[in-house]
Amino acid sequence: MQPTPVLCGIGTSLPDNVVTNDDLAAYLDTSDEWIRSRTGIRERRVVRPGTATGDLSLAAAQGALKSSGSASVDLVVLATTTPDHRCPATAPDVATRLGLVGVPAWDLSAVCSGFVYGLACAASFVRAGAARRVLVIGADTYSTITDPGDRATRAVFGDGAGAVVIRAGEPGEPGALGPVSLGSDGSLRDAILVAAGGSRQPLGGDGAARDGRYFAMRGKTVFRHAVERMTEAAERVRAEAGWSGTDVDCLVAHQANLRIVQAVAARLGVPAERCALTIERLGNTAAASIPLTLADAACSGRLRTGSRVLLTAFGGGATWGAAALTWPDVTPVAA
Ligand code: COA
């Protein structure tokens, strides 16, 4: 019989540096009231100079491995838009720092949907019998790619990392991953964009290239498509799992904006009190937002063994994805 992918460990890492809305308002033309009412965010964590995505990834991964009860895995997938370097990938370095020399490791680029894409990847390797234990990390440091002078993006994003271990198990076990649905639409490539630094617009000495080095976002377009696609993908996996809206014990939607999460929940018929939320304290942590929110929900008692969990995400590309799982008996480990 085909093995079932089962979540068996979860870890997190957050920078200790808290940046409040008032801190931003001290140097940007914004206010706590504007940011809270439009996004639901009060504060976010931001790395200090010298801390990279790989450092947060390492700490979150150590937590996930400890939480899973074993330090060994067959595969490492790191979802990020903010790798330590343009080249090579960050995952091999993280794997080596974990003592996993020789283990295949790669970065996965699906922006804020990256963690769900990573889960799908892990699940496929496990189902195919090609891996018994996979480490999936979602980590980002958007403070390193947003323009310090751009109030729109600076207010929305925060830094952080979360990781899970997926092992081969049996159907029906708590932690079992159910259906997964992924999608993309490249016609939205300009809605979320770091224009320069790739092969289409290499970073050179000219001013035009420098202008494109920061993360740019068409907020309203992203908002609209995020609600539609996150809802559609979640509907698909929920139907495949045979769950109704009220069968969902916990909706863990990518923490893009409080209003996006609320709109998705309303469309899915999931009661608002069943939405796990970290956006107020962490902002949008991109690929890290789902594992960070899962860990938070588990620590607060919102997730219990056997809880039916629906994950859904939307990111630049555009990409989107959703997954269903039941919650295992695990204790999250925070670095
Ligand atoms: N403080 C004060 N004003 C701000 C601001 C801030 N932090 N950010 C943007 N504004 C201003 C804009 O400059 C604009 O001013 P203008 O009318 O003078 O040009 C005005 O507010 C309206 O901007 P707009 O982008 O239309 O606002 P919005 O209501 O759509 O809210 C977002 C902006 C970013 C909060 C919202 O679009 C959003 O959350 N989008 C989704 C973002 C997201 O989730 N991205 C990641 C997805 S994976």
Coordinates of C-alpha atoms and ligand atoms in Angstrom, one line a residue:
M1 CA 0.0 0.0 0.0
Q2 CA 1.2 3.6 -0.8
P3 CA 2.5 5.4 2.3
T4 CA 0.5 8.3 3.6
P5 CA 2.4 11.6 4.3
V6 CA 2.0 12.5 8.0
L7 CA 3.1 15.7 9.7
C8 CA 5.1 14.7 12.8
G9 CA 7.1 17.8 13.9
I10 CA 6.9 21.6 13.8
G11 CA 9.4 24.4 14.7
T12 CA 9.6 28.1 14.4
S13 CA 12.0 31.0 14.6
L14 CA 11.4 34.7 14.8
P15 CA 13.8 37.6 15.1
D16 CA 13.7 39.2 18.5
N17 CA 13.4 42.7 17.0
V18 CA 9.8 43.9 17.2
V19 CA 8.8 46.8 15.0
T20 CA 5.4 48.4 15.8
N21 CA 3.2 50.5 13.6
D22 CA 4.3 53.6 15.6
D23 CA 7.9 52.7 15.0
L24 CA 7.2 52.8 11.2
A25 CA 5.1 56.0 11.6
A26 CA 8.2 57.7 13.1
Y27 CA 9.9 57.8 9.7
L28 CA 7.2 57.0 7.1
D29 CA 4.0 58.9 6.2
T30 CA 1.7 56.3 7.8
S31 CA -0.1 55.7 11.1
D32 CA -1.0 52.9 13.5
E33 CA -4.7 53.6 12.7
W34 CA -4.2 53.3 8.9
I35 CA -2.2 50.1 9.1
R36 CA -4.5 48.4 11.7
S37 CA -7.7 49.3 9.9
R38 CA -6.4 48.2 6.4
T39 CA -4.4 45.1 7.3
G40 CA -5.1 44.1 10.9
I41 CA -1.3 44.4 11.7
R42 CA 0.0 46.0 14.9
E43 CA 3.6 44.9 14.8
R44 CA 6.0 42.6 13.0
R45 CA 9.5 41.1 13.6
V46 CA 12.4 42.3 11.5
V47 CA 15.9 40.8 11.3
R48 CA 18.9 42.8 12.4
P49 CA 21.7 43.3 9.9
G50 CA 23.8 40.1 9.7
T51 CA 20.8 37.7 10.1
A52 CA 19.8 36.0 6.9
T53 CA 16.9 33.7 5.8
G54 CA 19.2 30.7 6.2
D55 CA 19.8 31.5 9.9
L56 CA 16.1 31.7 10.7
S57 CA 15.6 28.5 8.6
L58 CA 18.2 26.6 10.5
A59 CA 16.7 27.5 13.9
A60 CA 13.1 26.6 12.7
A61 CA 14.4 23.4 11.2
Q62 CA 16.2 22.4 14.4
G63 CA 12.9 23.0 16.3
A64 CA 10.9 20.9 13.8
L65 CA 13.4 18.0 14.0
K66 CA 13.4 18.1 17.8
S67 CA 9.6 18.2 17.8
S68 CA 9.5 15.2 15.5
G69 CA 11.8 13.2 17.8
S70 CA 14.5 12.5 15.2
A71 CA 17.3 14.5 13.5
S72 CA 17.3 12.5 10.3
V73 CA 15.5 13.3 7.0
D74 CA 16.0 12.1 3.4
L75 CA 15.1 15.5 1.8
V76 CA 15.2 19.2 2.6
V77 CA 12.9 21.7 0.7
L78 CA 13.2 25.4 1.6
A79 CA 10.5 27.7 0.3
T80 CA 11.7 31.2 0.1
T81 CA 11.7 34.4 -2.0
T82 CA 14.6 35.8 -0.1
P83 CA 17.4 33.3 -0.3
D84 CA 20.8 34.1 1.3
H85 CA 22.3 34.6 -2.1
R86 CA 21.0 34.9 -5.7
C87 CA 23.0 31.7 -6.3
P88 CA 23.4 29.0 -5.0
A89 CA 20.3 27.9 -3.2
T90 CA 20.1 28.3 0.6
A91 CA 18.7 24.8 1.3
P92 CA 22.0 22.8 0.9
D93 CA 23.8 25.2 3.3
V94 CA 20.9 24.8 5.9
A95 CA 21.0 21.0 5.4
T96 CA 24.8 20.9 6.0
R97 CA 24.5 23.2 9.1
L98 CA 21.9 20.6 10.4
G99 CA 24.5 17.8 9.9
L100 CA 22.6 16.5 6.9
V101 CA 25.5 16.4 4.4
G102 CA 24.7 14.3 1.4
V103 CA 20.9 14.8 1.7
P104 CA 19.2 16.3 -1.4
A105 CA 18.2 19.9 -0.7
W106 CA 16.8 22.7 -2.8
D107 CA 15.0 26.0 -2.7
L108 CA 11.5 26.3 -4.0
S109 CA 10.3 29.6 -5.4
A110 CA 6.5 30.1 -5.2
V111 CA 6.5 33.3 -3.1
C112 CA 3.8 33.3 -0.4
S113 CA 2.4 29.9 -1.6
G114 CA 5.8 28.3 -1.2
F115 CA 5.1 26.4 2.0
V116 CA 2.0 24.7 0.5
Y117 CA 4.0 23.9 -2.7
G118 CA 6.7 22.5 -0.4
L119 CA 4.1 20.3 1.4
A120 CA 2.9 19.0 -1.9
C121 CA 6.4 18.2 -2.9
A122 CA 7.1 16.3 0.3
A123 CA 3.8 14.5 0.1
S124 CA 4.6 13.3 -3.4
F125 CA 8.0 12.0 -2.5
V126 CA 6.5 10.1 0.5
R127 CA 3.6 8.7 -1.5
A128 CA 6.0 7.6 -4.3
G129 CA 8.2 5.8 -1.7
A130 CA 11.1 8.1 -2.7
A131 CA 11.5 9.5 0.8
R132 CA 10.5 8.4 4.3
R133 CA 11.1 11.7 6.1
V134 CA 11.1 15.2 4.5
L135 CA 11.9 18.6 6.1
V136 CA 9.9 21.4 4.7
I137 CA 10.9 25.0 5.6
G138 CA 9.1 28.2 4.8
A139 CA 11.3 31.2 5.6
D140 CA 11.5 34.8 4.4
T141 CA 13.1 38.1 5.3
Y142 CA 11.1 40.6 3.3
S143 CA 12.7 43.4 5.2
T144 CA 15.8 42.8 3.0
I145 CA 13.9 43.3 -0.3
T146 CA 11.3 46.0 0.6
D147 CA 12.1 49.6 0.0
P148 CA 12.7 51.3 3.4
G149 CA 10.8 54.3 2.1
D150 CA 7.7 52.4 0.8
R151 CA 5.0 52.6 3.4
A152 CA 2.7 50.2 1.5
T153 CA 5.1 47.2 1.6
R154 CA 7.1 48.1 4.7
A155 CA 3.8 48.1 6.7
V156 CA 2.6 44.7 5.4
F157 CA 5.6 42.4 5.7
G158 CA 7.5 40.8 8.6
D159 CA 10.4 38.3 8.8
G160 CA 10.3 34.7 10.2
A161 CA 10.6 31.0 9.6
G162 CA 8.6 27.9 10.2
A163 CA 9.4 24.2 9.4
V164 CA 7.7 20.9 9.5
V165 CA 8.7 17.2 9.2
I166 CA 6.6 15.0 7.0
R167 CA 7.1 11.2 7.4
A168 CA 5.7 8.1 5.8
G169 CA 2.7 6.8 7.8
E170 CA -0.7 5.2 7.6
P171 CA -4.0 6.6 6.3
G172 CA -6.3 8.0 9.1
E173 CA -3.4 8.7 11.5
P174 CA -3.6 12.2 13.2
G175 CA -1.2 14.4 11.1
A176 CA -2.2 12.7 7.8
L177 CA -2.1 15.0 4.8
G178 CA -5.2 14.8 2.7
P179 CA -5.9 16.3 -0.7
V180 CA -3.6 19.1 -2.0
S181 CA -4.4 21.6 -4.9
L182 CA -1.9 23.9 -6.6
G183 CA -2.3 26.5 -9.3
S184 CA -0.6 29.4 -11.1
D185 CA -1.3 32.3 -13.5
G186 CA 1.7 34.0 -15.0
S187 CA -0.4 36.8 -16.5
L188 CA -0.3 38.3 -13.0
R189 CA 3.6 38.3 -12.9
D190 CA 3.7 42.1 -12.6
A191 CA 1.3 42.3 -9.6
I192 CA 4.2 41.2 -7.2
L193 CA 7.6 41.9 -8.7
V194 CA 11.2 42.5 -7.9
A195 CA 12.0 43.7 -11.4
A196 CA 15.8 43.8 -11.3
G197 CA 18.4 41.2 -10.3
G198 CA 17.3 38.4 -12.6
S199 CA 18.3 37.6 -16.2
R200 CA 15.7 39.9 -17.8
Q201 CA 17.1 42.9 -16.0
P202 CA 20.5 42.1 -14.5
L203 CA 21.6 44.4 -11.7
G204 CA 24.2 46.7 -13.2
G205 CA 25.4 50.1 -12.5
D206 CA 22.6 52.0 -14.3
G207 CA 19.9 53.8 -12.3
A208 CA 17.0 52.0 -14.0
A209 CA 18.2 48.6 -12.7
R210 CA 18.7 50.0 -9.2
D211 CA 15.1 51.3 -9.3
G212 CA 13.8 47.8 -9.8
R213 CA 15.7 46.1 -7.0
Y214 CA 13.0 46.4 -4.5
F215 CA 9.8 44.4 -4.0
A216 CA 6.8 46.1 -5.7
M217 CA 3.2 45.2 -5.3
R218 CA -0.2 46.2 -6.9
G219 CA -2.0 45.9 -3.6
K220 CA -5.6 46.0 -4.8
T221 CA -5.1 43.5 -7.6
V222 CA -3.3 41.2 -5.3
F223 CA -6.1 41.5 -2.7
R224 CA -8.8 40.6 -5.2
H225 CA -7.0 37.6 -6.8
A226 CA -5.8 36.4 -3.4
V227 CA -9.4 36.1 -2.1
E228 CA -10.7 34.4 -5.2
R229 CA -7.8 31.9 -5.6
M230 CA -7.4 31.0 -1.9
T231 CA -11.1 30.4 -1.7
E232 CA -11.3 28.3 -4.9
A233 CA -8.3 26.1 -4.0
A234 CA -9.6 25.6 -0.4
E235 CA -13.1 24.7 -1.8
R236 CA -11.5 22.1 -4.0
V237 CA -9.5 20.3 -1.3
R238 CA -12.4 20.6 1.2
A239 CA -14.8 18.9 -1.3
E240 CA -12.2 16.2 -2.0
A241 CA -11.7 15.6 1.7
G242 CA -15.5 15.4 2.1
W243 CA -15.7 18.2 4.6
S244 CA -18.4 20.9 4.9
G245 CA -17.6 24.5 6.0
T246 CA -18.4 23.6 9.6
D247 CA -16.4 20.4 9.5
V248 CA -13.3 22.6 9.3
D249 CA -12.0 23.0 12.8
C250 CA -9.3 25.5 11.9
L251 CA -8.7 27.5 8.8
V252 CA -5.0 28.4 8.4
A253 CA -4.9 30.9 5.6
H254 CA -1.8 32.7 4.4
Q255 CA -1.7 35.8 6.7
A256 CA -1.6 38.3 3.8
N257 CA -4.1 40.8 5.4
L258 CA -6.7 40.3 8.1
R259 CA -9.5 41.3 5.6
I260 CA -8.3 38.8 3.1
V261 CA -8.4 36.0 5.7
Q262 CA -11.9 37.1 6.8
A263 CA -13.2 37.3 3.3
V264 CA -11.9 33.8 2.5
A265 CA -13.4 32.3 5.6
A266 CA -16.8 33.9 4.9
R267 CA -16.8 32.6 1.4
L268 CA -15.9 29.1 2.6
G269 CA -18.6 29.2 5.3
V270 CA -16.0 28.7 8.0
P271 CA -17.0 30.5 11.2
A272 CA -14.7 33.5 11.9
E273 CA -13.7 32.1 15.3
R274 CA -12.2 29.1 13.6
C275 CA -9.6 31.2 11.7
A276 CA -6.1 30.9 13.1
L277 CA -4.5 34.4 13.1
T278 CA -0.9 35.7 13.7
I279 CA -1.1 38.7 11.3
E280 CA -1.7 41.2 14.2
R281 CA 1.7 40.3 15.8
L282 CA 3.7 39.0 12.9
G283 CA 2.4 40.7 9.7
N284 CA 2.7 38.9 6.4
T285 CA 5.7 36.6 6.8
A286 CA 5.4 35.3 3.2
A287 CA 6.4 31.6 3.0
A288 CA 6.7 31.4 6.8
S289 CA 3.2 32.5 7.5
I290 CA 1.4 29.1 7.4
P291 CA 3.8 27.1 9.5
L292 CA 4.2 30.0 12.0
T293 CA 0.4 30.2 12.3
L294 CA 0.0 26.4 12.6
A295 CA 2.5 26.4 15.5
D296 CA 0.8 29.3 17.1
A297 CA -2.6 27.6 16.9
A298 CA -1.2 24.4 18.3
C299 CA 0.5 26.3 21.2
S300 CA -2.7 28.2 22.1
G301 CA -4.8 25.0 22.2
R302 CA -6.8 26.0 19.1
L303 CA -5.5 22.9 17.3
R304 CA -5.9 19.6 19.1
T305 CA -5.0 16.1 18.1
G306 CA -7.4 15.1 15.3
S307 CA -8.5 18.7 14.5
R308 CA -9.4 19.1 10.8
V309 CA -7.2 21.8 9.3
L310 CA -7.6 23.6 6.0
L311 CA -4.6 25.5 4.6
T312 CA -4.7 27.9 1.8
A313 CA -2.3 30.4 0.3
F314 CA -1.7 32.9 -2.5
G315 CA 1.5 34.4 -3.7
G316 CA 3.4 36.3 -6.4
G317 CA 3.6 34.6 -9.7
A318 CA 0.7 34.3 -9.3
T319 CA 0.7 31.0 -7.4
W320 CA -1.8 29.5 -5.0
G321 CA -2.4 26.3 -3.2
A322 CA -4.4 24.6 -0.5
A323 CA -4.2 21.4 1.5
A324 CA -6.2 19.5 4.1
L325 CA -4.8 17.6 7.1
T326 CA -5.7 16.4 10.5
W327 CA -3.6 17.7 13.4
P328 CA -1.1 15.3 15.0
D329 CA -0.1 15.0 18.7
V330 CA 3.0 17.2 18.4
T331 CA 4.5 20.0 20.5
P332 CA 5.9 22.9 18.5
V333 CA 9.5 23.9 19.3
A334 CA 10.3 27.6 19.1
A335 CA 14.0 28.6 18.7
Ligands
COA1 N1 0.0 54.2 5.3 C1 -0.7 55.2 4.8 N2 -1.1 55.2 3.6 C2 -0.8 54.1 2.8 C3 -0.1 53.0 3.3 C4 0.3 53.1 4.6 N3 1.0 52.1 5.2 N4 0.1 52.1 2.3 C5 -0.5 52.7 1.2 N5 -1.1 53.9 1.5 C6 -1.8 54.8 0.6 C7 -1.4 54.7 -0.8 O1 -0.2 55.4 -1.1 C8 -2.6 55.3 -1.5 O2 -2.4 56.7 -1.4 P1 -2.9 57.6 -2.7 O3 -4.4 57.3 -2.8 O4 -2.5 58.9 -2.2 O5 -2.1 57.1 -3.9 C9 -3.7 54.9 -0.6 O6 -3.2 54.5 0.6 C10 -4.5 53.7 -1.2 O7 -3.6 52.7 -1.6 P2 -4.1 51.3 -1.9 O8 -2.9 50.4 -2.3 O9 -5.2 51.4 -2.9 O10 -4.7 50.8 -0.5 P3 -5.4 49.6 -0.1 O11 -6.6 49.9 0.6 O12 -5.6 48.6 -1.3 O13 -4.5 48.9 0.9 C11 -2.8 47.2 1.1 C12 -3.1 48.6 0.6 C13 -1.4 46.8 0.7 C14 -2.9 47.1 2.6 C15 -3.8 46.2 0.4 O14 -4.0 46.5 -0.9 C16 -3.5 44.8 0.6 O15 -3.4 44.3 1.7 N6 -3.2 44.0 -0.5 C17 -2.8 42.7 -0.5 C18 -1.4 42.7 -0.1 C19 -0.9 41.3 0.1 O16 -1.5 40.6 0.8 N7 0.2 41.0 -0.5 C20 0.9 39.7 -0.4 C21 0.0 38.7 -1.0 S1 0.8 37.2 -1.0

